[in-house]
Short mmCIF file of C-alpha atoms in Angstrom, two decimals:
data_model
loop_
_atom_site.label_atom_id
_atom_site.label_comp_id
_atom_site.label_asym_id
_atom_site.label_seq_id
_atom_site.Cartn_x
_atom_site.Cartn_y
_atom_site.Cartn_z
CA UNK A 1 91.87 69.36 114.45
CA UNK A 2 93.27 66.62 116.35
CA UNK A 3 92.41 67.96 119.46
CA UNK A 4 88.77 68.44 118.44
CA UNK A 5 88.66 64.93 116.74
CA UNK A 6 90.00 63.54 120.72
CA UNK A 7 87.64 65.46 122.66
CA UNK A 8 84.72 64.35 120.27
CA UNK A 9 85.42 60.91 120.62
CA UNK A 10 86.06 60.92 124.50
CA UNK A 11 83.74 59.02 126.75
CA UNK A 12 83.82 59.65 130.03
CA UNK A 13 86.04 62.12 132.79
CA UNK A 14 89.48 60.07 132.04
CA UNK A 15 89.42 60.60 128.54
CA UNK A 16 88.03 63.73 128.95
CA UNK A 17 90.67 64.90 130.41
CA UNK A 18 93.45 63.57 128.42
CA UNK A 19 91.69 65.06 125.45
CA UNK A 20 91.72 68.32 126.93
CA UNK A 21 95.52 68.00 127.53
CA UNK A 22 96.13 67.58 123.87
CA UNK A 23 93.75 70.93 123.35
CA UNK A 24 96.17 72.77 126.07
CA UNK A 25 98.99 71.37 123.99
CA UNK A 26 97.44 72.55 120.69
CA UNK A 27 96.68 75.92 122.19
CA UNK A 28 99.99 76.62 123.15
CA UNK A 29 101.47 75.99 119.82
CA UNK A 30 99.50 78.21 118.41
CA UNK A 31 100.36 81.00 120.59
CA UNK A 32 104.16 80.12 120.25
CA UNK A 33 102.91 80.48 115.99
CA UNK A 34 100.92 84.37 117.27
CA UNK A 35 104.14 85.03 119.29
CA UNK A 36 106.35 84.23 116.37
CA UNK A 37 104.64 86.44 113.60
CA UNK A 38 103.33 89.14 115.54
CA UNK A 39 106.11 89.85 117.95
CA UNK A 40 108.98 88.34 117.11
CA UNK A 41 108.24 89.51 113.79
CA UNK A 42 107.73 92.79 114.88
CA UNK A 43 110.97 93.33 116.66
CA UNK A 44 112.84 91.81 113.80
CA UNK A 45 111.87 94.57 111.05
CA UNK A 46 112.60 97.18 114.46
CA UNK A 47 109.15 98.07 115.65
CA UNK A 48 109.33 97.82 118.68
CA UNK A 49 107.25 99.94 121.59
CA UNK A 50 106.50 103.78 120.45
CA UNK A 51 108.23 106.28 122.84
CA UNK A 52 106.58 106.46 126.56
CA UNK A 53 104.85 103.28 125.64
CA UNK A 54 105.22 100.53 128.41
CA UNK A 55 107.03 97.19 126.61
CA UNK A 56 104.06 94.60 128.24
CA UNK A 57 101.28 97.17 126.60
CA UNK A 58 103.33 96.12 123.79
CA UNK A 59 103.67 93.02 123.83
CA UNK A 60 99.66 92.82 124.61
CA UNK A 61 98.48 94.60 122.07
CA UNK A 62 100.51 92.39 119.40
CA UNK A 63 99.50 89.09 120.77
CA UNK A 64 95.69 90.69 120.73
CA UNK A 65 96.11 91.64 116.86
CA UNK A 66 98.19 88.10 116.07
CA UNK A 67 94.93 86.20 115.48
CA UNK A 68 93.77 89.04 113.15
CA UNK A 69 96.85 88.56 110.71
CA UNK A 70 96.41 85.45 109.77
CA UNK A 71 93.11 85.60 108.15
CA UNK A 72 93.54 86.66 105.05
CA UNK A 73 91.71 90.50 103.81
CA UNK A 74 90.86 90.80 107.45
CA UNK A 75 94.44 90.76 108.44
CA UNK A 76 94.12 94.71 107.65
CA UNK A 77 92.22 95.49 110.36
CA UNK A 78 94.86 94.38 112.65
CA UNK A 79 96.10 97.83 112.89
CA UNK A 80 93.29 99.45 113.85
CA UNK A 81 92.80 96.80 116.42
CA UNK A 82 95.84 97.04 117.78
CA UNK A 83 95.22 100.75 118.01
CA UNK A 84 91.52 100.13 120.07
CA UNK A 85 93.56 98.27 122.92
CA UNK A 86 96.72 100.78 122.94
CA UNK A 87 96.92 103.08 125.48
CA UNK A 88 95.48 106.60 125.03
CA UNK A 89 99.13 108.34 124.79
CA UNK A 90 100.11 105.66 122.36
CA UNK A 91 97.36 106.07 120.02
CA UNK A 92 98.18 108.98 118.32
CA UNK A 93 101.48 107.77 117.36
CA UNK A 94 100.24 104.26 115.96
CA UNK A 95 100.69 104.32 112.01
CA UNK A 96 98.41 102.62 109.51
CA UNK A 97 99.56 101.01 106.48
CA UNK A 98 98.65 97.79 104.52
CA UNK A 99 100.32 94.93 105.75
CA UNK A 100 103.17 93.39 103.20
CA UNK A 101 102.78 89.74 104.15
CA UNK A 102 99.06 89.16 104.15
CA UNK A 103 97.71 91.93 101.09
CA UNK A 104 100.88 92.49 98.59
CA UNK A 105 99.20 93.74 95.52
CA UNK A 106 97.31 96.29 97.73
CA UNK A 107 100.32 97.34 99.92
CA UNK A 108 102.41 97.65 96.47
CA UNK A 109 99.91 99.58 94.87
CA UNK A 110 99.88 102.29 97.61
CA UNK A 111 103.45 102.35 98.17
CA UNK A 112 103.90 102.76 94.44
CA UNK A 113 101.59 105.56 94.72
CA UNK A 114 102.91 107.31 97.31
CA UNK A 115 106.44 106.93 95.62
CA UNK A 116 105.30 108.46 92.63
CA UNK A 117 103.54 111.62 94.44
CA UNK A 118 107.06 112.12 96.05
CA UNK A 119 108.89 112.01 93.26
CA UNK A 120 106.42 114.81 92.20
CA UNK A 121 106.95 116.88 94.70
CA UNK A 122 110.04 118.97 94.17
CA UNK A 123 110.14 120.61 97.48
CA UNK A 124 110.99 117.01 98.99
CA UNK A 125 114.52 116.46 99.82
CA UNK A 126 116.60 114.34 97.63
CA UNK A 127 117.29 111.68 99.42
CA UNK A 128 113.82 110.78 99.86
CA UNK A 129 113.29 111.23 96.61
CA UNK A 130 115.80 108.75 95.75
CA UNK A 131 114.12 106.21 97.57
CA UNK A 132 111.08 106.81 96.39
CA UNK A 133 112.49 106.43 92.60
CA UNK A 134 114.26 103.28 94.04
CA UNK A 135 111.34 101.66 95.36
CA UNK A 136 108.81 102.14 92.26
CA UNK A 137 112.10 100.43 90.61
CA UNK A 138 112.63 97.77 92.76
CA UNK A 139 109.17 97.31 92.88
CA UNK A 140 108.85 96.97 88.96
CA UNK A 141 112.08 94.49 88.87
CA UNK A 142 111.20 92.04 91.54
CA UNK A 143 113.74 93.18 93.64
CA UNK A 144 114.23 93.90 97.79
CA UNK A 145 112.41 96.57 98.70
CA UNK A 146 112.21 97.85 102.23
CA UNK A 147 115.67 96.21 103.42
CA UNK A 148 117.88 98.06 101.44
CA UNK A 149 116.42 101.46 102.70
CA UNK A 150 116.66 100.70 106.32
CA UNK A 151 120.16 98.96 105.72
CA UNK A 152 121.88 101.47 102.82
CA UNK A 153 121.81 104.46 104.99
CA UNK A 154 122.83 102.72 108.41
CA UNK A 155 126.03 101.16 106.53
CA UNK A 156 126.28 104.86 105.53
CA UNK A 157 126.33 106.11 109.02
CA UNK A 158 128.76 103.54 109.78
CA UNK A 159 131.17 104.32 107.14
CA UNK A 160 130.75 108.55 108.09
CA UNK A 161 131.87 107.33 111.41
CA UNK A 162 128.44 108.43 113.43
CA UNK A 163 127.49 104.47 114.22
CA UNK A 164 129.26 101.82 115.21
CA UNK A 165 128.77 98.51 112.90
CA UNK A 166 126.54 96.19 114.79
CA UNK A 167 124.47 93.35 113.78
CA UNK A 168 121.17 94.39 114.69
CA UNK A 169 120.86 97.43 113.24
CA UNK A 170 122.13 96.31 109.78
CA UNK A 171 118.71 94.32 109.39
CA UNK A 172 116.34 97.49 110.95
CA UNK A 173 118.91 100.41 110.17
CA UNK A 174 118.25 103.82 112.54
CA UNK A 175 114.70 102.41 113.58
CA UNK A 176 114.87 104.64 117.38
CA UNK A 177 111.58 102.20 118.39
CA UNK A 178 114.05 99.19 117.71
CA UNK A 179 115.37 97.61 120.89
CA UNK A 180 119.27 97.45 120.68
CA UNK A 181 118.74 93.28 121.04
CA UNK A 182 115.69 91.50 119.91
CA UNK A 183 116.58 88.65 122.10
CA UNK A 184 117.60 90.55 125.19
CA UNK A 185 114.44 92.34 124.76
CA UNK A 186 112.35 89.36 125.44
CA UNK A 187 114.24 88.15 128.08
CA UNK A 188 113.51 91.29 130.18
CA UNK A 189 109.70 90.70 129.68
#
């Protein structure tokens, strides 16, 4: 608003110009604030890019859908968005699902569905039935949710002896689309 509020009130080229300085300024931090949520984000809960897919297409599509996210209702097509821009191999393995941070009470509601029909389903295996029952719980008591089941069986892994303990991992568990190092990942881009 600032920026506007400059560039509105700026007579002639001199102010002009520093006006549009503070709009550069203003546009930057707001892709830093894109960068942040979308990718950062991204890599953070270990989604990373799918298999074959080239890390910049990544990193594009993300900062294409960041604007999306933050509008609130709309932030659900971000998905599908993302998926327009993606690359044709990629698109197939792009999944859809309500996002957490900007449409909770619709996100929950599906998940709780989808927990229920699994714990229905007898043919499932029994660990992911357990989850299932754990989320509708956890869900129901106010309390973490998706951490736990990316963390629980990772620490189990560790203690088995099949991983070794790192920090990374204990915050996206097994995710194979996480990058071993958030931070190194960026650098390389």
């Amino acid at each position: 608003h600032p920026a506007m509020v400059a560039w509105a009130n700026a007579e002639g080229w001199g102010e002009k110009a520093t006006a549009a300085l503070s709009a550069g300024h203003a546009g930057i931090m707001v892709l830093g604030i894109w960068t942040v949520l979308n990718v950062l984000g991204s890599l953070l809960e270990g989604r990373g890019p799918e298999d074959g897919e080239d890390a910049l297409e990544w990193l594009k599509r993300k900062l294409i859908s960041a604007p999306i996210i933050q509008i609130p209702l709309a932030s659900e097509l971000a998905p599908f968005v993302e998926a327009a821009v993606a690359e044709d191999e990629i698109k197939g393995k792009l999944r859809f699902s309500a996002s957490e941070r900007s449409a909770p009470a619709i996100s929950s509601a599906i998940r709780i569905f989808k927990n229920i029909g699994l714990l229905a389903d007898e043919e499932r295996e029994d660990s992911r039935r357990f989850w299932a029952a754990y989320e509708v719980a956890a869900m129901a008591l106010g309390l973490p949710v998706a951490q736990p089941r990316r963390t629980v069986p990772y620490l189990a892994d560790v203690v088995a002896g099949s991983e070794e303990l790192k920090f990374w991992p204990l915050i996206y568990g097994n995710n194979p689309t996480a990058p071993d190092n958030p931070g190194t990942f960026l650098e390389e881009q």
